[in-house]
Tab-separated table of C-alpha atoms and ligand atoms in Angstrom:
chain	number	residue	atom	x	y	z
E	1	MET	CA	3.643	-72.245	-4.264
E	2	ARG	CA	3.651	-68.875	-2.532
E	3	LEU	CA	6.858	-67.844	-0.830
E	4	PRO	CA	6.602	-66.740	2.791
E	5	GLY	CA	6.864	-62.954	3.130
E	6	PHE	CA	10.188	-62.993	4.936
E	7	LEU	CA	11.809	-64.978	2.095
E	8	VAL	CA	10.633	-62.418	-0.458
E	9	ASN	CA	12.168	-59.688	1.701
E	10	VAL	CA	15.449	-61.570	1.889
E	11	SER	CA	15.622	-61.903	-1.886
E	12	ILE	CA	14.954	-58.163	-2.350
E	13	VAL	CA	17.691	-57.303	0.137
E	14	THR	CA	20.072	-59.706	-1.626
E	15	LEU	CA	19.384	-57.993	-4.970
E	16	ALA	CA	19.840	-54.570	-3.434
E	17	ALA	CA	23.172	-55.620	-1.937
E	18	ALA	CA	24.453	-56.200	-5.467
E	19	LEU	CA	24.448	-52.433	-6.105
E	20	THR	CA	27.397	-50.384	-4.887
E	21	PRO	CA	26.264	-47.360	-2.888
E	22	TYR	CA	27.124	-43.932	-4.198
E	23	ASP	CA	30.403	-42.584	-2.835
E	24	SER	CA	29.736	-39.046	-1.644
E	25	LYS	CA	33.293	-38.737	-0.343
E	26	GLU	CA	34.641	-39.135	-3.850
E	27	CYS	CA	31.859	-37.466	-5.849
E	28	SER	CA	30.455	-34.947	-3.283
E	29	ALA	CA	26.715	-34.486	-2.715
E	30	ALA	CA	24.632	-36.461	-5.214
E	31	GLY	CA	22.371	-34.564	-7.604
E	32	SER	CA	24.558	-31.466	-7.766
E	33	ILE	CA	28.039	-32.567	-8.703
E	34	GLN	CA	30.092	-29.875	-10.360
E	35	PHE	CA	33.515	-29.941	-11.797
E	36	ASN	CA	35.963	-27.551	-10.176
E	37	GLU	CA	39.687	-27.275	-9.582
E	38	LEU	CA	39.379	-29.454	-6.463
E	39	ILE	CA	38.030	-32.493	-8.311
E	40	PRO	CA	40.449	-34.266	-10.675
E	41	GLU	CA	39.132	-34.759	-14.209
E	42	ASP	CA	39.144	-38.569	-14.017
E	43	VAL	CA	37.124	-38.483	-10.795
E	44	PHE	CA	34.542	-36.178	-12.392
E	45	VAL	CA	34.238	-38.533	-15.363
E	46	ARG	CA	33.904	-41.607	-13.128
E	47	CYS	CA	31.231	-39.917	-11.008
E	48	ALA	CA	29.374	-38.510	-14.036
E	49	GLU	CA	29.347	-41.870	-15.807
E	50	THR	CA	28.370	-44.108	-12.886
E	51	THR	CA	25.903	-42.231	-10.671
E	52	TYR	CA	22.343	-43.608	-10.785
E	53	GLU	CA	19.175	-42.652	-8.958
E	54	CYS	CA	17.062	-45.678	-8.056
E	55	ASN	CA	13.756	-46.504	-6.367
E	56	SER	CA	14.547	-46.501	-2.656
E	57	THR	CA	11.619	-48.846	-1.859
E	58	ILE	CA	13.335	-51.529	-3.907
E	59	HIS	CA	16.965	-50.831	-3.071
E	60	GLY	CA	16.837	-49.319	0.408
E	61	GLY	CA	18.613	-46.213	-0.866
E	62	LYS	CA	18.406	-43.678	-3.658
E	63	TRP	CA	21.931	-43.183	-5.033
E	64	PHE	CA	24.149	-45.909	-6.413
E	65	LYS	CA	27.304	-46.367	-8.400
E	66	ILE	CA	26.755	-48.572	-11.457
E	67	ASN	CA	29.196	-49.158	-14.272
E	68	SER	CA	26.839	-49.964	-17.137
E	69	THR	CA	29.607	-51.491	-19.236
E	70	ASN	CA	30.014	-54.429	-16.877
E	71	GLU	CA	26.937	-54.359	-14.602
E	72	PRO	CA	23.227	-54.596	-15.474
E	73	VAL	CA	21.267	-51.410	-14.787
E	74	PRO	CA	17.997	-52.206	-12.928
E	75	ALA	CA	14.925	-50.901	-14.760
E	76	ASP	CA	14.049	-48.502	-11.958
E	77	CYS	CA	17.472	-46.800	-11.986
E	78	LYS	CA	18.264	-43.813	-14.165
E	79	LYS	CA	21.578	-42.155	-14.822
E	80	ASP	CA	22.135	-38.889	-13.008
E	81	LEU	CA	23.469	-36.469	-15.607
E	82	TYR	CA	25.833	-33.701	-14.693
E	83	ASN	CA	26.585	-30.253	-15.935
E	84	LEU	CA	30.164	-29.266	-16.594
E	85	GLN	CA	31.205	-25.797	-15.592
E	86	THR	CA	34.448	-24.268	-14.498
E	87	ALA	CA	35.439	-21.857	-11.784
E	88	ALA	CA	37.549	-18.757	-12.505
E	89	ALA	CA	40.725	-20.331	-11.191
E	90	PHE	CA	40.696	-23.123	-13.739
E	91	SER	CA	43.561	-22.937	-16.197
E	92	GLY	CA	45.421	-25.154	-18.619
E	93	PRO	CA	44.172	-28.068	-20.702
E	94	LEU	CA	40.871	-29.789	-19.958
E	95	ALA	CA	40.629	-33.422	-21.081
E	96	MET	CA	37.843	-35.809	-20.147
E	97	PRO	CA	38.005	-39.048	-22.104
E	98	GLY	CA	35.150	-41.429	-21.235
E	99	LEU	CA	32.607	-38.672	-20.590
E	100	THR	CA	29.588	-39.396	-22.834
E	101	GLU	CA	26.619	-37.317	-21.671
E	102	LEU	CA	26.062	-34.040	-19.852
E	103	THR	CA	23.056	-31.826	-19.184
E	104	SER	CA	25.039	-28.716	-20.208
E	105	ILE	CA	28.476	-27.173	-20.547
E	106	ALA	CA	29.181	-23.641	-19.364
E	107	PHE	CA	32.725	-22.320	-19.419
E	108	ARG	CA	32.009	-18.676	-18.800
E	109	GLY	CA	34.554	-17.529	-16.266
E	110	GLY	CA	33.839	-17.463	-12.573
E	111	TYR	CA	32.554	-14.938	-10.090
E	112	VAL	CA	35.230	-13.354	-7.937
E	113	LYS	CA	34.469	-11.151	-4.951
E	114	ASP	CA	36.219	-7.800	-4.841
E	115	GLU	CA	37.218	-7.498	-1.162
E	116	SER	CA	37.206	-3.677	-1.177
E	117	THR	CA	33.722	-3.191	-2.646
E	118	GLY	CA	32.139	-6.547	-1.779
E	119	GLU	CA	30.900	-6.778	-5.356
E	120	PHE	CA	31.222	-9.810	-7.570
E	121	THR	CA	32.913	-9.519	-10.952
E	122	ILE	CA	33.427	-12.129	-13.639
E	123	GLU	CA	37.001	-13.285	-14.041
E	124	ALA	CA	38.046	-15.075	-17.216
E	125	THR	CA	38.794	-18.783	-17.197
E	126	ARG	CA	42.265	-19.605	-18.522
E	127	ILE	CA	41.537	-22.896	-20.262
E	128	SER	CA	43.997	-23.603	-23.086
E	129	THR	CA	42.510	-26.649	-24.832
E	130	ILE	CA	39.274	-28.640	-24.489
E	131	ASP	CA	39.251	-32.342	-25.303
E	132	LEU	CA	35.965	-34.248	-24.858
E	133	PRO	CA	36.620	-37.177	-27.211
E	134	ASP	CA	33.644	-39.335	-26.156
E	135	LEU	CA	30.930	-36.741	-25.532
E	136	VAL	CA	27.780	-37.552	-27.557
E	137	ASN	CA	24.838	-35.742	-26.040
E	138	ILE	CA	24.184	-32.452	-24.255
E	139	THR	CA	20.726	-33.345	-23.076
E	140	ARG	CA	19.088	-30.389	-21.396
E	141	TRP	CA	20.619	-26.983	-22.012
E	142	GLY	CA	23.415	-25.608	-24.120
E	143	PHE	CA	27.130	-25.576	-24.721
E	144	VAL	CA	28.393	-22.124	-23.828
E	145	ILE	CA	31.902	-20.664	-23.774
E	146	ASP	CA	32.375	-17.019	-22.799
E	147	ASN	CA	34.943	-14.946	-20.893
E	148	THR	CA	37.699	-17.324	-21.881
E	149	ALA	CA	40.237	-15.648	-24.162
E	150	SER	CA	42.772	-18.465	-24.151
E	151	ILE	CA	41.346	-21.476	-25.989
E	152	SER	CA	43.430	-22.729	-28.905
E	153	SER	CA	41.543	-25.949	-29.639
E	154	LEU	CA	38.208	-27.646	-29.068
E	155	ASN	CA	37.848	-31.345	-29.773
E	156	VAL	CA	34.338	-32.876	-29.691
E	157	PRO	CA	34.519	-35.491	-32.472
E	158	LYS	CA	31.465	-37.518	-31.351
E	159	LEU	CA	29.119	-34.743	-30.248
E	160	LYS	CA	25.763	-35.347	-31.978
E	161	HIS	CA	23.094	-33.445	-30.056
E	162	VAL	CA	22.909	-30.115	-28.261
E	163	ALA	CA	19.510	-29.569	-26.613
E	164	THR	CA	19.457	-25.761	-26.776
E	165	ILE	CA	22.214	-23.396	-27.927
E	166	LEU	CA	25.793	-23.786	-29.129
E	167	GLN	CA	27.204	-20.396	-28.165
E	168	LEU	CA	30.972	-20.153	-28.245
E	169	ASN	CA	32.771	-16.851	-27.828
E	170	PHE	CA	36.529	-17.152	-28.307
E	171	THR	CA	37.024	-13.384	-28.719
E	172	GLY	CA	40.491	-12.274	-27.627
E	173	GLY	CA	41.934	-15.776	-27.878
E	174	PRO	CA	44.267	-17.324	-30.450
E	175	ALA	CA	43.220	-18.205	-34.009
E	176	LEU	CA	41.503	-21.553	-34.234
E	177	ASN	CA	39.934	-24.027	-36.613
E	178	LEU	CA	36.649	-25.526	-35.464
E	179	SER	CA	35.128	-28.818	-36.488
E	180	PHE	CA	32.014	-30.603	-35.267
E	181	PRO	CA	32.199	-33.713	-37.439
E	182	SER	CA	29.229	-35.555	-35.859
E	183	LEU	CA	26.911	-32.730	-34.798
E	184	ILE	CA	23.386	-33.459	-36.113
E	185	ASP	CA	21.031	-31.148	-34.268
E	186	VAL	CA	21.121	-28.016	-32.160
E	187	GLY	CA	17.769	-27.235	-30.548
E	188	VAL	CA	17.928	-23.444	-30.533
E	189	GLY	CA	20.781	-22.124	-32.628
E	190	ILE	CA	24.488	-21.651	-33.194
E	191	GLN	CA	26.411	-18.465	-32.381
E	192	LEU	CA	30.169	-18.328	-32.800
E	193	HIS	CA	32.618	-15.462	-32.225
E	194	GLY	CA	36.385	-15.329	-32.366
E	195	GLU	CA	39.340	-15.608	-34.701
E	196	ILE	CA	37.940	-18.590	-36.565
E	197	ASP	CA	39.849	-19.610	-39.701
E	198	ALA	CA	37.956	-22.787	-40.542
E	199	LEU	CA	34.553	-24.165	-39.538
E	200	ASP	CA	33.144	-27.533	-40.460
E	201	LEU	CA	29.660	-28.880	-39.630
E	202	PRO	CA	29.315	-31.685	-42.197
E	203	ALA	CA	26.577	-33.699	-40.407
E	204	LEU	CA	24.349	-30.806	-39.342
E	205	ASN	CA	20.705	-31.582	-40.066
E	206	SER	CA	18.651	-29.120	-38.023
E	207	THR	CA	18.867	-25.973	-35.925
E	208	GLY	CA	16.277	-23.844	-34.143
E	209	ILE	CA	16.230	-20.061	-33.954
E	210	TRP	CA	18.121	-17.873	-31.533
E	211	ILE	CA	16.031	-14.818	-30.666
E	212	GLU	CA	18.066	-11.893	-29.363
E	213	ALA	CA	16.805	-10.326	-26.147
E	214	LYS	CA	16.297	-7.008	-27.947
E	215	ALA	CA	13.811	-8.668	-30.323
E	216	PHE	CA	11.431	-8.929	-27.356
E	217	ASP	CA	10.687	-5.217	-27.794
E	218	LEU	CA	9.140	-6.028	-31.190
E	219	PRO	CA	5.547	-7.176	-31.768
E	220	TYR	CA	5.200	-10.931	-31.266
E	221	GLU	CA	5.034	-11.795	-34.987
E	222	ASN	CA	8.231	-9.819	-35.707
E	223	ARG	CA	10.368	-11.647	-33.152
E	224	THR	CA	12.829	-13.782	-35.000
E	225	GLY	CA	16.528	-14.443	-35.350
E	226	TYR	CA	19.200	-16.464	-37.074
E	227	SER	CA	19.636	-20.203	-36.787
E	228	ILE	CA	23.384	-19.845	-37.316
E	229	SER	CA	25.411	-16.715	-36.781
E	230	VAL	CA	29.181	-16.571	-37.094
E	231	ASN	CA	31.271	-13.485	-36.482
E	232	SER	CA	34.916	-14.218	-37.166
E	233	THR	CA	37.919	-11.903	-37.093
E	234	GLY	CA	39.813	-14.625	-38.964
E	235	ASN	CA	40.052	-15.926	-42.507
E	236	LEU	CA	36.914	-18.045	-42.577
E	237	ASP	CA	35.441	-18.548	-46.045
E	238	CYS	CA	31.901	-17.415	-45.177
E	239	ASN	CA	30.464	-18.063	-48.641
E	240	ALA	CA	31.426	-21.721	-48.618
E	241	PHE	CA	30.444	-22.153	-44.972
E	242	ALA	CA	26.973	-20.582	-45.329
E	243	ALA	CA	26.219	-22.625	-48.450
E	244	SER	CA	27.209	-25.818	-46.651
E	245	VAL	CA	24.797	-25.325	-43.730
E	246	VAL	CA	21.871	-23.320	-45.126
E	247	ASN	CA	19.712	-26.429	-45.605
E	248	ALA	CA	20.044	-27.187	-41.897
E	249	THR	CA	18.605	-23.803	-40.858
E	250	ASN	CA	15.049	-23.301	-39.689
E	251	TYR	CA	12.563	-22.048	-42.305
E	252	ASP	CA	10.964	-19.682	-39.809
E	253	GLY	CA	14.170	-17.875	-38.901
E	254	LEU	CA	16.503	-15.568	-40.783
E	255	GLY	CA	18.817	-18.388	-41.869
E	256	VAL	CA	22.597	-18.273	-41.593
E	257	THR	CA	24.717	-15.148	-41.338
E	258	CYS	CA	28.500	-15.081	-41.400
E	259	ASN	CA	31.141	-12.397	-41.504
E	260	SER	CA	34.911	-12.600	-41.505
E	261	LYS	CA	37.987	-10.952	-43.063
E	262	LYS	CA	36.910	-12.611	-46.303
E	263	GLY	CA	33.485	-10.956	-46.434
E	264	SER	CA	29.894	-11.190	-45.240
E	265	VAL	CA	27.013	-13.360	-46.335
E	266	THR	CA	23.461	-14.116	-45.220
E	267	LEU	CA	21.568	-17.051	-46.705
E	268	LYS	CA	18.044	-18.238	-46.107
E	269	GLN	CA	16.569	-21.546	-47.126
E	270	VAL	CA	13.722	-21.395	-49.640
E	271	LYS	CA	10.531	-22.442	-47.937
E	272	PRO	CA	8.435	-25.077	-49.710
E	273	PRO	CA	4.841	-23.981	-50.509
E	274	GLU	CA	2.631	-23.582	-47.410
E	275	ASP	CA	-0.280	-26.053	-47.294
E	276	THR	CA	-3.003	-25.351	-44.693
E	277	SER	CA	-3.822	-22.826	-41.982
E	278	ALA	CA	-3.180	-25.557	-39.385
E	279	ALA	CA	0.512	-25.344	-40.269
E	280	SER	CA	0.670	-21.656	-39.417
E	281	LYS	CA	-0.946	-22.354	-36.039
E	282	ILE	CA	1.797	-24.878	-35.322
E	283	ARG	CA	4.342	-22.303	-36.385
E	284	GLY	CA	2.998	-19.825	-33.831
E	285	GLY	CA	3.227	-22.366	-31.031
E	286	PHE	CA	6.721	-23.372	-32.034
E	287	LEU	CA	8.006	-19.798	-32.182
E	288	GLY	CA	6.392	-19.179	-28.817
E	289	SER	CA	8.402	-21.925	-27.144
E	290	VAL	CA	11.632	-20.914	-28.848
E	291	ALA	CA	11.087	-17.316	-27.806
E	292	LEU	CA	10.521	-18.368	-24.218
E	293	LEU	CA	13.807	-20.299	-24.211
E	294	ALA	CA	15.706	-17.368	-25.639
E	295	PHE	CA	14.158	-15.149	-23.000
E	296	MET	CA	15.248	-17.498	-20.227
E	297	PHE	CA	18.811	-17.422	-21.540
E	298	ALA	CA	18.763	-13.657	-21.681
E	299	LEU	CA	18.083	-13.439	-17.927
U	1	NAG	C1	33.649	-49.585	-16.209
U	1	NAG	O1	34.206	-50.859	-16.303
U	1	NAG	C2	35.081	-51.051	-17.410
U	1	NAG	C3	35.468	-52.533	-17.471
U	1	NAG	O2	35.887	-52.977	-16.217
U	1	NAG	C4	36.281	-50.127	-17.236
U	1	NAG	O3	37.159	-50.265	-18.335
U	1	NAG	C5	35.776	-48.692	-17.157
U	1	NAG	O4	36.850	-47.811	-16.900
U	1	NAG	C6	34.729	-48.533	-16.076
U	1	NAG	N1	34.143	-47.225	-16.195
U	1	NAG	C7	34.170	-46.331	-15.230
U	1	NAG	C8	33.528	-45.011	-15.547
U	1	NAG	O5	34.629	-46.533	-14.128
U	2	NAG	C1	9.120	-47.973	-6.242
U	2	NAG	O1	8.912	-49.344	-6.162
U	2	NAG	C2	7.710	-49.705	-5.435
U	2	NAG	C3	7.717	-51.216	-5.267
U	2	NAG	O2	7.946	-51.864	-6.503
U	2	NAG	C4	6.513	-49.161	-6.220
U	2	NAG	O3	5.329	-49.477	-5.520
U	2	NAG	C5	6.639	-47.664	-6.355
U	2	NAG	O4	5.587	-47.170	-7.160
U	2	NAG	C6	7.983	-47.304	-6.989
U	2	NAG	N1	8.145	-45.860	-6.927
U	2	NAG	C7	8.379	-45.126	-8.009
U	2	NAG	C8	8.550	-43.670	-7.789
U	2	NAG	O5	8.475	-45.617	-9.125
U	3	NAG	C1	20.061	-37.221	-26.048
U	3	NAG	O1	19.403	-36.771	-24.867
U	3	NAG	C2	17.997	-36.577	-25.005
U	3	NAG	C3	17.473	-36.037	-23.691
U	3	NAG	O2	17.776	-36.904	-22.639
U	3	NAG	C4	17.333	-37.889	-25.388
U	3	NAG	O3	15.967	-37.658	-25.624
U	3	NAG	C5	17.988	-38.448	-26.648
U	3	NAG	O4	17.446	-39.719	-26.923
U	3	NAG	C6	19.485	-38.558	-26.464
U	3	NAG	N1	20.074	-38.984	-27.723
U	3	NAG	C7	21.005	-39.936	-27.771
U	3	NAG	C8	21.453	-40.325	-29.140
U	3	NAG	O5	21.461	-40.466	-26.769
U	4	NAG	C1	32.477	-12.028	-26.642
U	4	NAG	O1	33.498	-11.789	-25.720
U	4	NAG	C2	33.971	-10.459	-25.760
U	4	NAG	C3	35.206	-10.382	-24.853
U	4	NAG	O2	34.956	-10.991	-23.619
U	4	NAG	C4	32.863	-9.504	-25.344
U	4	NAG	O3	33.307	-8.182	-25.389
U	4	NAG	C5	31.689	-9.687	-26.289
U	4	NAG	O4	30.588	-8.906	-25.860
U	4	NAG	C6	31.264	-11.144	-26.359
U	4	NAG	N1	30.292	-11.294	-27.423
U	4	NAG	C7	29.133	-11.913	-27.242
U	4	NAG	C8	28.242	-11.970	-28.413
U	4	NAG	O5	28.808	-12.390	-26.164
U	5	NAG	C1	43.719	-24.101	-39.716
U	5	NAG	O1	43.679	-24.874	-40.910
U	5	NAG	C2	44.509	-24.351	-41.937
U	5	NAG	C3	44.348	-25.228	-43.171
U	5	NAG	O2	43.022	-25.456	-43.417
U	5	NAG	C4	45.961	-24.333	-41.500
U	5	NAG	O3	46.753	-23.719	-42.495
U	5	NAG	C5	46.099	-23.543	-40.195
U	5	NAG	O4	47.402	-23.648	-39.712
U	5	NAG	C6	45.123	-24.070	-39.148
U	5	NAG	N1	45.171	-23.206	-37.977
U	5	NAG	C7	45.242	-23.678	-36.735
U	5	NAG	C8	45.258	-22.665	-35.642
U	5	NAG	O5	45.281	-24.878	-36.494
U	6	NAG	C1	17.748	-34.004	-42.382
U	6	NAG	O1	17.200	-35.296	-42.196
U	6	NAG	C2	15.990	-35.526	-42.953
U	6	NAG	C3	15.443	-36.869	-42.544
U	6	NAG	O2	16.442	-37.847	-42.574
U	6	NAG	C4	16.317	-35.422	-44.441
U	6	NAG	O3	15.143	-35.618	-45.185
U	6	NAG	C5	16.909	-34.058	-44.732
U	6	NAG	O4	17.297	-33.977	-46.069
U	6	NAG	C6	18.111	-33.770	-43.845
U	6	NAG	N1	18.535	-32.390	-44.046
U	6	NAG	C7	19.805	-32.027	-44.112
U	6	NAG	C8	20.078	-30.584	-44.276
U	6	NAG	O5	20.736	-32.822	-44.017
U	7	NAG	C1	6.771	-6.273	-38.402
U	7	NAG	O1	6.777	-7.027	-39.608
U	7	NAG	C2	5.937	-6.488	-40.642
U	7	NAG	C3	6.002	-7.404	-41.842
U	7	NAG	O2	5.855	-8.721	-41.441
U	7	NAG	C4	6.433	-5.087	-41.014
U	7	NAG	O3	5.555	-4.518	-41.961
U	7	NAG	C5	6.483	-4.210	-39.771
U	7	NAG	O4	7.093	-2.977	-40.109
U	7	NAG	C6	7.312	-4.886	-38.674
U	7	NAG	N1	7.274	-4.075	-37.453
U	7	NAG	C7	8.377	-3.760	-36.754
U	7	NAG	C8	8.164	-2.917	-35.547
U	7	NAG	O5	9.486	-4.137	-37.087
U	8	NAG	C1	31.394	-8.922	-34.854
U	8	NAG	O1	32.452	-8.722	-33.926
U	8	NAG	C2	33.003	-7.411	-33.989
U	8	NAG	C3	34.217	-7.381	-33.079
U	8	NAG	O2	34.292	-8.450	-32.202
U	8	NAG	C4	31.927	-6.419	-33.583
U	8	NAG	O3	32.447	-5.113	-33.660
U	8	NAG	C5	30.732	-6.554	-34.519
U	8	NAG	O4	29.671	-5.738	-34.090
U	8	NAG	C6	30.228	-7.994	-34.539
U	8	NAG	N1	29.201	-8.132	-35.544
U	8	NAG	C7	28.109	-8.845	-35.346
U	8	NAG	C8	27.171	-8.932	-36.511
U	8	NAG	O5	27.862	-9.411	-34.277
U	9	NAG	C1	20.221	-27.516	-50.266
U	9	NAG	O1	18.961	-27.816	-50.849
U	9	NAG	C2	18.868	-27.391	-52.208
U	9	NAG	C3	17.429	-27.585	-52.669
U	9	NAG	O2	16.976	-28.857	-52.288
U	9	NAG	C4	19.886	-28.162	-53.056
U	9	NAG	O3	19.841	-27.740	-54.378
U	9	NAG	C5	21.291	-27.938	-52.482
U	9	NAG	O4	22.236	-28.725	-53.175
U	9	NAG	C6	21.321	-28.263	-51.011
U	9	NAG	N1	22.628	-27.872	-50.460
U	9	NAG	C7	23.383	-28.703	-49.755
U	9	NAG	C8	24.690	-28.148	-49.279
U	9	NAG	O5	23.075	-29.841	-49.480
């Protein structure tokens, strides 16, 4: 038996009513939510974990609030992922339990306008500790820390994937021990600076290649870079560290380089024998896309 059209409409509306509309008062404009000193951490986490974009033909609206742990997520709805960045004024500890996925993290100070000249300058962020105990995936860009000379600890015990670069510059800050116990892959490369005394990447399986902007002056085939580069003013044991991660570096790059108070080392993984010319064509295409990414970051 065919249902009359109006009954079908009623059932669609009833289904749609089951979804809670997105709360723009709490989370601000959908699609561009950013963490700043005006939004409490728990509110950012709640918004970042429950905002979904759905088919408005079906639901009579685009943005909804769905808690996937106790509500079914309709097939046409996809989670709206956020980026986490801080403004210059942010200081003190940052803790966001419950946050599982982000598009990127950028703690790189904030722009401050100089009233006398009208020019913008970067002011350091004064974050003391970073605790993201449930973060698993950085899905689109990188994890970048810069212009923040105050971080004494970074806790990301579940972080498994970083889509592009892991670039953390703790220069000027206190001595710290870094551990990424679950990190499996980093799409572009790893670059770390600061007074690093210990560094542990026990699960690392693959890294790409970070091509420095200055390498773009070289002929195409000479453009390359390290997969992992660590420059520590601390007591890091570079020999042990480099040996522990060299197998996770990219064959086409320069490998892993590390220097600290305890010495300098560069290691490259031995490439297995090349098979066909098709493989070298693939290599060219791969390097091309990595180079493009590095170029975009350099801008
Ligand atoms: C989702 O619901 C569960 C169970 O009610 C609750 O513990 C959790 O805090 C909720 N998550 C968010 C992000 O609101
Ligand atoms: C939204 O749902 C309608 C009805 O099911 C469908 O015709 C349309 O293609 C969907 N739009 C998108 C963007 O998926
Ligand atoms: C991480 O995010 C990427 C991009 O959205 C996705 O392809 C991948 O499946 C995710 N991995 C996990 C384990 O969630
Ligand atoms: C790291 O930060 C210091 C101090 O802010 C800066 O001088 C240096 O250029 C940065 N290094 C990199 C590689 O970005
Ligand atoms: C780093 O770890 C070492 C032991 O491996 C410890 O002696 C030192 O106090 C730690 N430093 C910090 C800043 O936690
Ligand atoms: C990475 O994973 C692949 C596939 O599981 C495995 O063959 C390889 O040995 C791993 N490499 C490292 C460095 O763990
Ligand atoms: C480019 O690399 C080749 C070897 O692969 C080397 O002979 C040449 O000097 C390099 N050119 C530059 C400008 O570094
Ligand atoms: C390492 O850092 C020191 C001081 O921060 C700097 O002088 C040096 O050029 C850096 N080395 C590399 C290889 O980046
Ligand atoms: C890296 O691979 C080589 C060759 O397969 C192997 O001998 C070495 O033990 C591996 N190193 C680590 C830390 O897994």
